[in-house]
Coordinates of C-alpha atoms in Angstrom, one line a residue:
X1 CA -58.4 75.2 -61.4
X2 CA -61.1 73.1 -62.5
X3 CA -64.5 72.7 -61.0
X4 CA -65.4 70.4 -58.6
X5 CA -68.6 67.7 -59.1
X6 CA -70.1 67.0 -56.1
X7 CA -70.9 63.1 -55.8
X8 CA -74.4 62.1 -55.5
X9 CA -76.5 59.4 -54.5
X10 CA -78.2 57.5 -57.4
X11 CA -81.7 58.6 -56.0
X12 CA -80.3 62.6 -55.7
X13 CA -78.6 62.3 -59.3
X14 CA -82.2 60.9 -60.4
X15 CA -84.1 63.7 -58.9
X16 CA -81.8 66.3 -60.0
X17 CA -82.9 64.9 -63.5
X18 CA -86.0 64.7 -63.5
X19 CA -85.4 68.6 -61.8
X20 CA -83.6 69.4 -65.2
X21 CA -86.1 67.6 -67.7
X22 CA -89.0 69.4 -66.0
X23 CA -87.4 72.7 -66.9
X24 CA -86.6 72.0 -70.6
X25 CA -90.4 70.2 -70.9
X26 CA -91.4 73.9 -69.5
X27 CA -88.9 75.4 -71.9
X28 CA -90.7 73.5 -74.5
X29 CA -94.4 74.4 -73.6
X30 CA -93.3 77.8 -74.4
X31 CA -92.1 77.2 -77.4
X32 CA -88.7 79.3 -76.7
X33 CA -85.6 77.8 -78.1
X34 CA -82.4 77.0 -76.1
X35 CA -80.1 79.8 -77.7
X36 CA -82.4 82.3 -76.8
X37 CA -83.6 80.5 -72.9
X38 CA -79.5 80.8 -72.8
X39 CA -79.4 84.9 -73.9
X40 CA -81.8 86.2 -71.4
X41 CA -80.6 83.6 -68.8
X42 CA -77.0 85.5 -69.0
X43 CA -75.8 81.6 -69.8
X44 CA -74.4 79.9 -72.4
X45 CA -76.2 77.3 -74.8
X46 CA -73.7 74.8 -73.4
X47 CA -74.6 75.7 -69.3
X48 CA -78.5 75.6 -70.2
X49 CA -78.0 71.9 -71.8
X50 CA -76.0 70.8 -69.0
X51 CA -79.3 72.6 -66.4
X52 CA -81.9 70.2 -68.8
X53 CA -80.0 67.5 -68.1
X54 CA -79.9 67.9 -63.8
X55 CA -75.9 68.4 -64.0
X56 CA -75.0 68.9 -60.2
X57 CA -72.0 71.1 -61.5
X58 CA -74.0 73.9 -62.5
X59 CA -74.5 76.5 -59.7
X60 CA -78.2 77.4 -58.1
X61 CA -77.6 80.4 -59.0
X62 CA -77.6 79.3 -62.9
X63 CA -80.5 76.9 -62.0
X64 CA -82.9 80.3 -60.9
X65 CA -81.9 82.4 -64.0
X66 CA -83.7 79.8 -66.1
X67 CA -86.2 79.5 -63.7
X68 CA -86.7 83.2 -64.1
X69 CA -86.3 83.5 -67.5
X70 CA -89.6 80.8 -67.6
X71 CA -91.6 82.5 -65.3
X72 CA -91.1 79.9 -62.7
X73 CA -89.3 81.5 -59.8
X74 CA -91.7 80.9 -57.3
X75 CA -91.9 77.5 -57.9
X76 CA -88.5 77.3 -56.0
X77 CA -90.6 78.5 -52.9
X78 CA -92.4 74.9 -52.4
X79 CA -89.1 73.2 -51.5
X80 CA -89.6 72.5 -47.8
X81 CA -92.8 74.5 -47.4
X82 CA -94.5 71.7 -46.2
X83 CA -92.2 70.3 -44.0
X84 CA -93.8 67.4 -42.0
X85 CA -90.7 65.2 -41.1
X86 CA -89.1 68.8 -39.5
X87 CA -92.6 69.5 -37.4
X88 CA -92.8 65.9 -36.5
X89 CA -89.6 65.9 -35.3
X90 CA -90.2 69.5 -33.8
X91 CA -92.7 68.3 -31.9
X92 CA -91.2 65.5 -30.5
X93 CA -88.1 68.0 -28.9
X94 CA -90.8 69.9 -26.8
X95 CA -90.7 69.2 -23.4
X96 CA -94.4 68.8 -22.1
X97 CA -94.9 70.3 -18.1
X98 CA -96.7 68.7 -15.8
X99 CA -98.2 71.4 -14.4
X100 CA -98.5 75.5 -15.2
X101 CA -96.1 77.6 -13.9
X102 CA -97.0 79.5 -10.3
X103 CA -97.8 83.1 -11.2
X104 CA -96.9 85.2 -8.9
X105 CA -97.9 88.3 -8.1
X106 CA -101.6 87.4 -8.4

């Protein structure tokens, strides 16, 4: 059965690569070659390419090895860290009281 690629918006497809070229520029900086990115990834050559070039059919999963194997896992901890919209939005959903609750038993 072969895999499915999900379909993506132009702008999603264009961040994915960007996603990917950032990790083979950081490949790069390192000065480690694909074939051996790929080894201590657990990947093949071929899977690695297809991750430098944002391909939406590999799996996270695949995506993290190589961001291990770089020394970049954390990185993946900034994705909605900051999220403004969400407490914005948050915010909005609270209901404001008029007045303080009666305490009883004062």
């Amino acid at each position: 059965m072969a895999k499915k690629t999900p379909v993506l918006f132009p702008k999603t497809e264009a961040i994915l690569r960007e996603f990917g070229e950032n990790i083979r520029l950081a490949r790069l900086r390192r000065n480690v070659t694909a074939k051996l990115t790929a080894e201590r990834a657990g990947i093949s050559v071929v899977t690695l390419a297809k991750i430098e070039k944002g391909s939406p059919a590999v799996s996270l999963g695949n995506y993290m090895q190589v961001l291990v194997t770089l020394g970049l896992e954390k990185d993946i901890l900034q994705v909605a860290a900051d999220d403004e919209l969400g407490r914005k939005l948050q915010d909005l959903g609270l209901k404001v009281r008029a007045r303080a609750s009666k305490r009883y038993g004062k």
